[in-house]
XYZ file of N, CA and C in Angstrom:
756
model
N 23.618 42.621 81.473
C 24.552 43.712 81.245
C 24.052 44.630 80.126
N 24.164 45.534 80.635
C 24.087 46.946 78.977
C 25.208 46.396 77.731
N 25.040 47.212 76.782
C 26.098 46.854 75.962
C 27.232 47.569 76.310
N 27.341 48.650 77.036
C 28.895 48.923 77.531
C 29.591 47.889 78.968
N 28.828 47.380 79.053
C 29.149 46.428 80.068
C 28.879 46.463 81.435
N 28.010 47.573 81.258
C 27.667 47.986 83.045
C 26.448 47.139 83.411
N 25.963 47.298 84.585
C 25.297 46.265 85.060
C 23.820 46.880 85.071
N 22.468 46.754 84.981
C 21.339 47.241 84.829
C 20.914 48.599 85.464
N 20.234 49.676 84.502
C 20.339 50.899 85.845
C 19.040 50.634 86.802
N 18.536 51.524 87.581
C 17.247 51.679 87.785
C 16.193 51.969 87.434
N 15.774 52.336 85.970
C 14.904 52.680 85.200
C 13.607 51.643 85.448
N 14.191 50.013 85.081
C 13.111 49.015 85.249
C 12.686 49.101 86.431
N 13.669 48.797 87.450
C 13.092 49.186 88.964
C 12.103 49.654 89.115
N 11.917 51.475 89.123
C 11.300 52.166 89.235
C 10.032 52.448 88.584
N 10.288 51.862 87.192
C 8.802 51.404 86.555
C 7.944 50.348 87.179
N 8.600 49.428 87.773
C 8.255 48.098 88.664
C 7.107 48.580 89.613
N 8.085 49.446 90.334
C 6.803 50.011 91.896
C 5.906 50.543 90.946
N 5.926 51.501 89.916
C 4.626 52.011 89.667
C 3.061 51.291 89.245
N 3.971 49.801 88.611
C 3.440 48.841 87.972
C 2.567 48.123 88.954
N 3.567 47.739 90.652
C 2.862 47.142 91.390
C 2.696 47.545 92.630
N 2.394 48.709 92.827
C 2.169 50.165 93.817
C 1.069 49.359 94.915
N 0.096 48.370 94.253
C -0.792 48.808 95.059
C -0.266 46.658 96.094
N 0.308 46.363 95.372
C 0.852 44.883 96.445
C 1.965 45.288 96.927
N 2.883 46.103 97.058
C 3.934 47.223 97.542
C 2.840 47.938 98.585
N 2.230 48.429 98.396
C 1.471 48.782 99.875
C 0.863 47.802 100.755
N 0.145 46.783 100.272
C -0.173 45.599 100.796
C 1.052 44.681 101.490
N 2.250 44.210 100.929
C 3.448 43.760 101.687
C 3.901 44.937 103.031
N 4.132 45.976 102.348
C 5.072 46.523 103.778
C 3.938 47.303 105.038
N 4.832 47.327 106.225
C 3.863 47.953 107.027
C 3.882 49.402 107.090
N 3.412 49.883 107.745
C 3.156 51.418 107.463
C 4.514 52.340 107.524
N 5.033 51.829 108.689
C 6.440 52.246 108.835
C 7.121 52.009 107.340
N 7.011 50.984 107.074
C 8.350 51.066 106.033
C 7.880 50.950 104.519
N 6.338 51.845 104.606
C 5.947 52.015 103.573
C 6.128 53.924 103.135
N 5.965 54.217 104.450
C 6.712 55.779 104.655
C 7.685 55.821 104.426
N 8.618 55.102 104.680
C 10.181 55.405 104.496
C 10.420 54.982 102.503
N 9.324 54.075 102.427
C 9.617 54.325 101.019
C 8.797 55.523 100.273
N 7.662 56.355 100.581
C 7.598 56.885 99.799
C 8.562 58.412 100.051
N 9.298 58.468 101.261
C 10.129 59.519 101.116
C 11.078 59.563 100.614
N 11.671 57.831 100.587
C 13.164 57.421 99.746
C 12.412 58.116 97.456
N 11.421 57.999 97.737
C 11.228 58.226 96.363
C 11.076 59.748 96.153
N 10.724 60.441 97.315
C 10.147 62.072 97.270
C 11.653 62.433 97.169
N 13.148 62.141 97.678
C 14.463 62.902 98.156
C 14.673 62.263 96.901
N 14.724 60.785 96.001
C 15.118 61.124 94.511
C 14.805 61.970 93.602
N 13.283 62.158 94.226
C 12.613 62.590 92.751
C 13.433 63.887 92.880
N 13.656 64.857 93.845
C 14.211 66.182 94.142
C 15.833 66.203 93.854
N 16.441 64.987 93.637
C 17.893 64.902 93.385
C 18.831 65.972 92.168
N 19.354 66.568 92.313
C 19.764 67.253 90.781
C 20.443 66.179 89.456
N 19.660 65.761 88.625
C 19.720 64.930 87.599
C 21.121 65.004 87.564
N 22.198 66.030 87.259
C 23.406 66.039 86.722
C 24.115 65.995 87.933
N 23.995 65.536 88.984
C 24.905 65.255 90.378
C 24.558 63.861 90.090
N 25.951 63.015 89.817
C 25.639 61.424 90.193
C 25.464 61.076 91.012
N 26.266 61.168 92.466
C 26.228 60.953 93.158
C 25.199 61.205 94.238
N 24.438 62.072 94.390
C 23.016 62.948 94.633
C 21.988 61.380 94.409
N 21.922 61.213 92.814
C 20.939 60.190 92.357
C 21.120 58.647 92.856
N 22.871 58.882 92.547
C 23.059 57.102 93.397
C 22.311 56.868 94.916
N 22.778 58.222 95.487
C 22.278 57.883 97.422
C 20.580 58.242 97.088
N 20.144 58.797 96.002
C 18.308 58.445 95.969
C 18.402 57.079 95.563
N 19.011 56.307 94.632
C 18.499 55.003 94.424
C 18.589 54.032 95.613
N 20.055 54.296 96.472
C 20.368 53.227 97.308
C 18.564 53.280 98.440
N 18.722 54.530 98.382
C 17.399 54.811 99.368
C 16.248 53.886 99.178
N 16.097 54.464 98.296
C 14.852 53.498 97.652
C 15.043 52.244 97.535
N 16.415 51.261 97.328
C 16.180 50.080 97.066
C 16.048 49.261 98.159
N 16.884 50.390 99.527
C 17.141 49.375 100.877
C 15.095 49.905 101.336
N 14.734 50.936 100.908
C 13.183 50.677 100.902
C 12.345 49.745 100.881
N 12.990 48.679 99.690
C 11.902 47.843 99.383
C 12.632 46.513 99.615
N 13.807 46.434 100.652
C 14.028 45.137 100.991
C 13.140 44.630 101.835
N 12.230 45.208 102.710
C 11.579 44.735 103.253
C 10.378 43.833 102.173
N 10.156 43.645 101.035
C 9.482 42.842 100.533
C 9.694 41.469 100.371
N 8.458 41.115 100.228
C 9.111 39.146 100.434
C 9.529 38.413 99.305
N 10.250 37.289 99.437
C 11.437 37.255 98.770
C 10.293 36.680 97.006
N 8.959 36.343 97.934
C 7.967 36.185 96.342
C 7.686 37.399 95.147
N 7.868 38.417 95.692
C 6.900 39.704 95.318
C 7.825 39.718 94.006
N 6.741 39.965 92.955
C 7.847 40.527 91.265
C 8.644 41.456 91.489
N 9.050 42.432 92.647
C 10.084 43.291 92.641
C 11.318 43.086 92.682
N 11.304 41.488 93.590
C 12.729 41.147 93.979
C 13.487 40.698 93.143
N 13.312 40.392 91.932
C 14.209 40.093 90.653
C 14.898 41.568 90.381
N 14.362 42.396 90.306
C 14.426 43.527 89.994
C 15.267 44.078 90.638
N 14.802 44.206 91.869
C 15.618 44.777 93.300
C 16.913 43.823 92.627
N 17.136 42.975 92.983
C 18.188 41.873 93.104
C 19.417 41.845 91.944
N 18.884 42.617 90.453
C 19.743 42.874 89.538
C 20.005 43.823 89.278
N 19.828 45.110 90.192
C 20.686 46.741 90.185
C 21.752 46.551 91.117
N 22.687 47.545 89.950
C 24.030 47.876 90.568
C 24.083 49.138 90.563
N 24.042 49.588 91.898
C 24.535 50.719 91.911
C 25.941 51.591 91.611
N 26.986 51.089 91.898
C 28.215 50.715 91.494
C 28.326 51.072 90.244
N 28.444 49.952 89.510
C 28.150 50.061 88.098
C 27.660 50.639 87.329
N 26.246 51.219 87.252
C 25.298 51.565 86.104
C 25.216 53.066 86.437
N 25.798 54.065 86.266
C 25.722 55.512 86.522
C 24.093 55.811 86.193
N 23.662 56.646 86.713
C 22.014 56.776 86.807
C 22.312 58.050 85.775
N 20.884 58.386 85.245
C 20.807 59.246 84.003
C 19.983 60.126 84.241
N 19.423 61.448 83.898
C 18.368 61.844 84.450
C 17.084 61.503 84.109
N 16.761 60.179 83.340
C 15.615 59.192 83.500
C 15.102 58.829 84.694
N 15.776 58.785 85.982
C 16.341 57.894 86.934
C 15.551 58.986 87.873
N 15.782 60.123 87.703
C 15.043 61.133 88.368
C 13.640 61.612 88.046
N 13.852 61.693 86.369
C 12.055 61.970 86.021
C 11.499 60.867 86.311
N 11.605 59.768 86.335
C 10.843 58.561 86.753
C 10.217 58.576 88.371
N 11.270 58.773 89.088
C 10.820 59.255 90.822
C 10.040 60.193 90.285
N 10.078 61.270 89.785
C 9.148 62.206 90.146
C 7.565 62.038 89.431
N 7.638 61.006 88.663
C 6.150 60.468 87.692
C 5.704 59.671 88.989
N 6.685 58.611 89.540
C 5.968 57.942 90.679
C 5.302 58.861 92.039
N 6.147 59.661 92.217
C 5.840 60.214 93.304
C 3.825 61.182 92.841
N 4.058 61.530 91.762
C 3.317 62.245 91.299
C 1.757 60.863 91.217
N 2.320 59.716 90.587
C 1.482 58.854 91.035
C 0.868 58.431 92.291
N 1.657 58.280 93.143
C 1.149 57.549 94.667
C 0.535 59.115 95.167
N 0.862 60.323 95.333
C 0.474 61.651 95.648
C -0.964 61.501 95.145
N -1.097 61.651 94.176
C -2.387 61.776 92.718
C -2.882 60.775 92.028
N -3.084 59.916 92.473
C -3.372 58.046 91.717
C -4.092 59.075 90.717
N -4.724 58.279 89.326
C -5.436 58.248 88.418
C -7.067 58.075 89.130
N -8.164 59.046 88.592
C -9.304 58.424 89.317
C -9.864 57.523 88.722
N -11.068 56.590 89.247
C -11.576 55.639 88.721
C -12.506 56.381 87.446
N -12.390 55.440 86.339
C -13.365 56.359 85.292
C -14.887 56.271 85.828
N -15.932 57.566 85.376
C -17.231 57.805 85.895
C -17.559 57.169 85.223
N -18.860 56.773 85.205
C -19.846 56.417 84.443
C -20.583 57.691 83.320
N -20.856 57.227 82.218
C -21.540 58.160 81.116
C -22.529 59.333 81.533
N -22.862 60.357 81.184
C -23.498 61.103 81.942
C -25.189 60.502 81.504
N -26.019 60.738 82.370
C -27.248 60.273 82.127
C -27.870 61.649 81.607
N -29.315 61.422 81.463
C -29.598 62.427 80.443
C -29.525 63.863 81.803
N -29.916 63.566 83.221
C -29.976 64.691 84.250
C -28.714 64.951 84.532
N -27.366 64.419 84.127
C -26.103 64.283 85.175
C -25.519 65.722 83.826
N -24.428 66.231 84.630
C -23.960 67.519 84.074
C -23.330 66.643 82.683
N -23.408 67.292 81.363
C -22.393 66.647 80.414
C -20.824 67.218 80.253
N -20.370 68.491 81.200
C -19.321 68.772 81.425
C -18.831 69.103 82.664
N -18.690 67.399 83.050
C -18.248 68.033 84.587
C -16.654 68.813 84.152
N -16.391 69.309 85.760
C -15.206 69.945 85.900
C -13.668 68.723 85.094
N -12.474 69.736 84.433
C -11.744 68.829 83.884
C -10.973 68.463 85.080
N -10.630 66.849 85.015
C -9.503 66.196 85.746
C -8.131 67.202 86.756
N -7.950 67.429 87.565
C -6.572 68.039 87.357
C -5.370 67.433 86.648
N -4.685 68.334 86.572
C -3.683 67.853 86.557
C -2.859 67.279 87.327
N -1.308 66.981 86.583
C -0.173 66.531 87.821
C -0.102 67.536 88.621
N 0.618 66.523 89.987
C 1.268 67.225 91.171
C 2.781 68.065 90.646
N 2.503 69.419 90.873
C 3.367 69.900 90.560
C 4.876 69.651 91.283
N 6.011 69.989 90.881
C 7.010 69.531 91.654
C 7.197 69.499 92.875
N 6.912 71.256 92.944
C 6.665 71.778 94.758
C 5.965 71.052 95.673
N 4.839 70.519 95.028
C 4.051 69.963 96.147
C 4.200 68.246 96.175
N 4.806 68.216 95.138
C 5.596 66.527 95.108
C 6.547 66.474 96.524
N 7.310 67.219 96.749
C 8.745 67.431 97.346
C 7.456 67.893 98.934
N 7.114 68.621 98.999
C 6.193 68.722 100.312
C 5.341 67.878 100.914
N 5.300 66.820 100.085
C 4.711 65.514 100.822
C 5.525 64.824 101.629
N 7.048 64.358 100.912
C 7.779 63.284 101.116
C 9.182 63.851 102.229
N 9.539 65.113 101.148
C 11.037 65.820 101.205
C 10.899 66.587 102.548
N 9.187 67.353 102.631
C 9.800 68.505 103.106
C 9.064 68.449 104.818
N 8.878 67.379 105.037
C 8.181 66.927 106.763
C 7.136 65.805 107.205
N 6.281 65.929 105.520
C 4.624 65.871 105.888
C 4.627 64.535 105.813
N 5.532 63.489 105.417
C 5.171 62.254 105.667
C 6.289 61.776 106.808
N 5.692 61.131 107.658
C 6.454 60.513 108.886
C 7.510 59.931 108.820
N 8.919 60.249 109.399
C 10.103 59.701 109.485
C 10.307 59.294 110.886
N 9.932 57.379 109.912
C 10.278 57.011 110.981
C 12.104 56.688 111.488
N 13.230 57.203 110.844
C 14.106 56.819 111.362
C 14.464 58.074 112.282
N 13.742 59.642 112.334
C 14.225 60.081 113.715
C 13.046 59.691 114.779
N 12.583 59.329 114.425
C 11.490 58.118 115.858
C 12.102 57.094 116.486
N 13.693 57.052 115.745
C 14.055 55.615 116.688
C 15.205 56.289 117.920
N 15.194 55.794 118.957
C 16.187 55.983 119.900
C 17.609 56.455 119.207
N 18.042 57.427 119.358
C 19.247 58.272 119.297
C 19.914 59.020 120.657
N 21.312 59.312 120.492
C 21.832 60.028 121.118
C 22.168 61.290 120.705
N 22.516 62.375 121.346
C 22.599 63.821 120.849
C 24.106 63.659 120.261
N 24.380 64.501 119.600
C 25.766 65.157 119.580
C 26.921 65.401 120.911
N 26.238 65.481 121.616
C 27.042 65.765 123.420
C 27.629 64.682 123.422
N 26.319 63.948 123.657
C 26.475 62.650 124.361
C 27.361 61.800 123.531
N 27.279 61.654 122.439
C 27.996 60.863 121.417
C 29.553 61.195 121.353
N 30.205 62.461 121.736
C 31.323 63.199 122.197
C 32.180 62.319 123.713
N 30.890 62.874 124.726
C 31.578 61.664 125.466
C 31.331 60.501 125.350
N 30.467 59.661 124.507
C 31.100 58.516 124.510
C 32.236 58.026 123.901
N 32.812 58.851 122.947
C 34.055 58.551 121.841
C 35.342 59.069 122.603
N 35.093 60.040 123.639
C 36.156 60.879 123.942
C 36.958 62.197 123.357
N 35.784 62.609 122.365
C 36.145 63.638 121.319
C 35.504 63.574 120.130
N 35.964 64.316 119.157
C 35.138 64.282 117.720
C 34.568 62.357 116.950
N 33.229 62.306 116.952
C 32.874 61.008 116.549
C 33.611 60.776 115.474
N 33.933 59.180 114.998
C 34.072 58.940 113.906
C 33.215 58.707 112.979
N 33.666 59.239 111.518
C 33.237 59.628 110.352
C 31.860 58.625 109.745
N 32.396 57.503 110.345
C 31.497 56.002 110.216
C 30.720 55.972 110.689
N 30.137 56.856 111.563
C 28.908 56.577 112.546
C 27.655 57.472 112.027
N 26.905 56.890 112.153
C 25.404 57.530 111.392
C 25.344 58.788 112.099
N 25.139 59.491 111.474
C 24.562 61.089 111.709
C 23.537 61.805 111.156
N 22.234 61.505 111.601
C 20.973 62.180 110.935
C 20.734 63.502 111.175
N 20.545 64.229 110.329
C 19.895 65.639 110.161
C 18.533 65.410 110.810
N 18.539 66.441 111.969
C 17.168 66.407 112.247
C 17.458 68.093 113.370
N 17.487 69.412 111.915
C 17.320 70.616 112.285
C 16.470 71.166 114.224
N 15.174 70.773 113.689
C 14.790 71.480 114.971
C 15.022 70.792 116.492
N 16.226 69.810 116.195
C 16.596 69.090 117.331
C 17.562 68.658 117.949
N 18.559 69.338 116.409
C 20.325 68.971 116.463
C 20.375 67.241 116.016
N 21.634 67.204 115.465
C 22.037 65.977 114.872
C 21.571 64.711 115.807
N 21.003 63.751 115.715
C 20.650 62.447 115.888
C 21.599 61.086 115.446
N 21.781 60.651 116.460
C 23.402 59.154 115.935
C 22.415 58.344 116.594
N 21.491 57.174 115.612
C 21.112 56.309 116.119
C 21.737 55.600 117.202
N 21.010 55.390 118.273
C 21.531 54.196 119.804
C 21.995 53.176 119.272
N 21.727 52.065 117.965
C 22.183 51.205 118.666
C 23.377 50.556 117.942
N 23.931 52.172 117.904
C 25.531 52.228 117.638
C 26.250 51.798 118.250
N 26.171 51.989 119.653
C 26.525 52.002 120.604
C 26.082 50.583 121.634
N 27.413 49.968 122.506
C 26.434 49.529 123.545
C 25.566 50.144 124.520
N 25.086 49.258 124.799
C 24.092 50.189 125.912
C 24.045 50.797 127.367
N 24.318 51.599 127.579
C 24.377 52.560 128.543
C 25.908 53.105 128.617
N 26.184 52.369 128.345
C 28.038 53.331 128.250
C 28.755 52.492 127.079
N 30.124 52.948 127.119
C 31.151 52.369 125.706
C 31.545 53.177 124.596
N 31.773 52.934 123.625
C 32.322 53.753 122.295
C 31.461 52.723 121.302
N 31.377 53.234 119.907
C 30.707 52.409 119.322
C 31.144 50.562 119.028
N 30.440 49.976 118.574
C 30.460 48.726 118.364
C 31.521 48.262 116.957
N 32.921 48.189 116.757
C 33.254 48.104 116.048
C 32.714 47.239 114.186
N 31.811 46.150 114.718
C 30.913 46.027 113.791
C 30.045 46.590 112.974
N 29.416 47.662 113.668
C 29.036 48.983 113.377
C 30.313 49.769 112.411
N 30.731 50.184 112.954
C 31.466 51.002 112.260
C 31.818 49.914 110.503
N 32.245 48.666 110.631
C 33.034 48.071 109.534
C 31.954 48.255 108.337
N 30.473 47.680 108.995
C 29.685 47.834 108.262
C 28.660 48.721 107.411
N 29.343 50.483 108.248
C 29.017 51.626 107.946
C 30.089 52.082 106.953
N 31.157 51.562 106.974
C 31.717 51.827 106.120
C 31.886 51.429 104.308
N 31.222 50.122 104.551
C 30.342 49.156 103.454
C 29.346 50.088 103.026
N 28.642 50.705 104.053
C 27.185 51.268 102.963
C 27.669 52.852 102.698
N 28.796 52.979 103.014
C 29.007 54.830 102.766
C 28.456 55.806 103.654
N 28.225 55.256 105.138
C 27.461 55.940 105.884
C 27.780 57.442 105.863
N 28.913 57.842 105.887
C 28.830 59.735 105.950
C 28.794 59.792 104.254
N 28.479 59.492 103.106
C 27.652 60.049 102.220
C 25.921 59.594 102.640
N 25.602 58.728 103.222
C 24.603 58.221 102.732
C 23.964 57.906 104.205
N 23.931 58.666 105.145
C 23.392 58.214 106.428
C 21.867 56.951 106.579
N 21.709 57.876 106.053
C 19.806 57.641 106.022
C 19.818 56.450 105.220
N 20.380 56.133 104.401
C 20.136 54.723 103.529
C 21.279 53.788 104.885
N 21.781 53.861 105.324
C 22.896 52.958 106.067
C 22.056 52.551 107.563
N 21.300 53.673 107.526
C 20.261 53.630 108.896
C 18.987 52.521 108.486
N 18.618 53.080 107.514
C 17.185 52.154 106.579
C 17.935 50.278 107.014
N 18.950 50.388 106.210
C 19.350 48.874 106.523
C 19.962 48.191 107.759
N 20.328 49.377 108.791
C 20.215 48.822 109.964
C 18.989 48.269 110.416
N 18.245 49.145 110.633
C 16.783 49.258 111.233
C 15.522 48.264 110.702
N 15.648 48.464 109.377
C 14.790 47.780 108.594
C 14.424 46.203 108.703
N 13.473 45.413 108.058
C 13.690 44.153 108.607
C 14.906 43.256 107.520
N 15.439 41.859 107.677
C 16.458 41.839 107.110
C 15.859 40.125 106.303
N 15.640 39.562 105.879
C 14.816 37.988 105.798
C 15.926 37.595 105.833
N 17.219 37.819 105.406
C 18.572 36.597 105.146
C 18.604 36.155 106.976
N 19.151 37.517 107.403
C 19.062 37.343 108.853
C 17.867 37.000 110.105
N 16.823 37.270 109.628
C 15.827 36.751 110.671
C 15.316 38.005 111.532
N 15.632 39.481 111.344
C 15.227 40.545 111.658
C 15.987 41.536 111.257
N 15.831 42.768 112.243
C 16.647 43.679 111.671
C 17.883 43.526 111.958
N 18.962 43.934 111.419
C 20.687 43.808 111.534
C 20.956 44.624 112.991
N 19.945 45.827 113.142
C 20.113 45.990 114.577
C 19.881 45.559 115.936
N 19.333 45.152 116.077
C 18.494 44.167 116.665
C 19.114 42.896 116.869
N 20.090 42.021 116.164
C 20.487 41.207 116.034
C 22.309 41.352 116.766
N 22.574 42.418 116.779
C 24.000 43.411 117.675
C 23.882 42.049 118.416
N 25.549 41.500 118.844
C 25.923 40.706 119.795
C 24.936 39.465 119.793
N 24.118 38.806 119.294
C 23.429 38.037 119.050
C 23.810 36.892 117.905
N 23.705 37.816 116.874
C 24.596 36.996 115.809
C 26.251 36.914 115.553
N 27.087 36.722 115.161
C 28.504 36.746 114.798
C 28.659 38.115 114.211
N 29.374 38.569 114.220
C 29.969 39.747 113.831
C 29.920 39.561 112.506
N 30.560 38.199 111.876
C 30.689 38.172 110.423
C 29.482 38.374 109.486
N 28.494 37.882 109.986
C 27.040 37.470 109.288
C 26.881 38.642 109.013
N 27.097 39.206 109.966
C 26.336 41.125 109.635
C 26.878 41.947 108.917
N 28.609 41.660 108.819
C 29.221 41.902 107.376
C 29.241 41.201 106.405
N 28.712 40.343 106.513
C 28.634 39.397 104.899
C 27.069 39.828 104.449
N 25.943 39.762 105.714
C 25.097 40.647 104.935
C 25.074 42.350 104.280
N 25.424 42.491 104.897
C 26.224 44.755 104.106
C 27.023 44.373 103.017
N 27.890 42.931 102.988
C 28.447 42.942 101.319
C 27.909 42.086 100.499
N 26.884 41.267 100.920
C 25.935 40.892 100.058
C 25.385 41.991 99.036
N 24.574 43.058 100.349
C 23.715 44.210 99.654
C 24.646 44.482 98.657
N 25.857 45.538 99.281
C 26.525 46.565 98.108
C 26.870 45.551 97.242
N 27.363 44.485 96.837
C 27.659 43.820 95.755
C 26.868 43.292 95.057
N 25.127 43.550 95.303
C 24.175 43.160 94.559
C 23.774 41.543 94.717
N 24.256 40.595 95.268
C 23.761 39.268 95.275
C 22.612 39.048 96.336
């Protein structure tokens, strides 16, 4: 606990990945090594003085790195933020944007001394990635999202399956040059209204603030459960899949 009594922010976290960036690329697979470095590109871009802005960058990022195994030094880490609790500061944001600026721009390896033929002033180092082009890696297309790659239904279609305006609970991804995206496997398959499990458990992660983080932990892989929570629809008990969504938000 802090001394006001709140529960740890994300500061350590986020120093964590920078610390162990390069077994963080080695654990996850490519897919859900993209989705983390964009969960870090949409914090780093968050407006410091919007809390709520920074909370849905942290949740991003943390359901990011559940896919790590339960050995890796992150998961202590991961495992003792509250989001809830610990209001984020704008530390919370310059930190995303040092990382992002890191994984963008690693540090180069130092040269060797110049020999007596080698130039004695090579060209200086650059500098950092400036903000703009921080945010154009992650934010603004150039790294692969994979959650509008997964099976969705349009806006139409999602109409008639509800019988009118969807409910509020159901994932709704932004995806401009294509119209809104409601992940499939909201839904049963080939006809129905959504899966009321779905919905209980969208309502656990804040899905209409926070689509994209509520999608990450559908989709993503899950170790308590044995895969992803989607994937697992009608397979497992209904309960498991809400006791895992209040595991997450309650931090245990």
């Amino acid at each position: 606990m802090n001394e006001d009594g709140r529960g740890p922010s994300a500061e350590p976290l986020l120093a964590l990945i920078g610390e162990h960036r390069d077994s963080i690329r080695a654990a996850l697979g490519d897919t859900q090594y993209a989705l983390l470095l964009a969960r870090l590109g949409e914090l780093a871009e968050a407006p410091p003085e919007e809390t709520m802005a920074v909370r849905r960058g942290i949740r991003g990022v943390e359901l990011a790195l559940r896919p790590l195994p339960f050995t890796h030094p992150l998961r202590s880490a991961l495992d003792r933020v509250r989001l809830v609790a610990a209001p984020p500061g704008p530390e919370t944001v310059s930190e995303a944007l040092r990382l992002v600026n890191l994984f963008t721009h690693p540090e180069p390896e130092p040269e060797p001394a110049p020999g007596p033929e080698l130039d004695p002033d090579p060209a200086p180092a650059p500098g950092p990635l400036p903000r703009a082009a921080s945010e154009s890696v992650f934010a603004r297309g150039q790294a692969p999202d994979p959650l509008l790659g997964e099976p969705a239904l349009s806006a139409a279609e999602v109409r008639a399956r509800c019988g009118g305006a969807p409910p509020p609970e159901l994932i709704r991804l932004l995806d401009p040059p294509n119209g809104d995206r409601y992940p499939e496997f909201q839904f049963p398959r080939g006809s129905g209204t959504p899966h009321e499990v779905v919905l209980t458990v969208n309502r656990l992660l804040l899905a209409d603030v926070d689509p994209r983080g509520a999608a990450s932990w559908w989709l993503g892989s899950n170790t308590w459960l044995g895969g992803s929570p989607a994937s697992l629809l009608g397979r497992l008990p209904d309960q498991e899949l809400v006791g895992a969504a209040v595991a997450l938000v309650e931090g245990e």
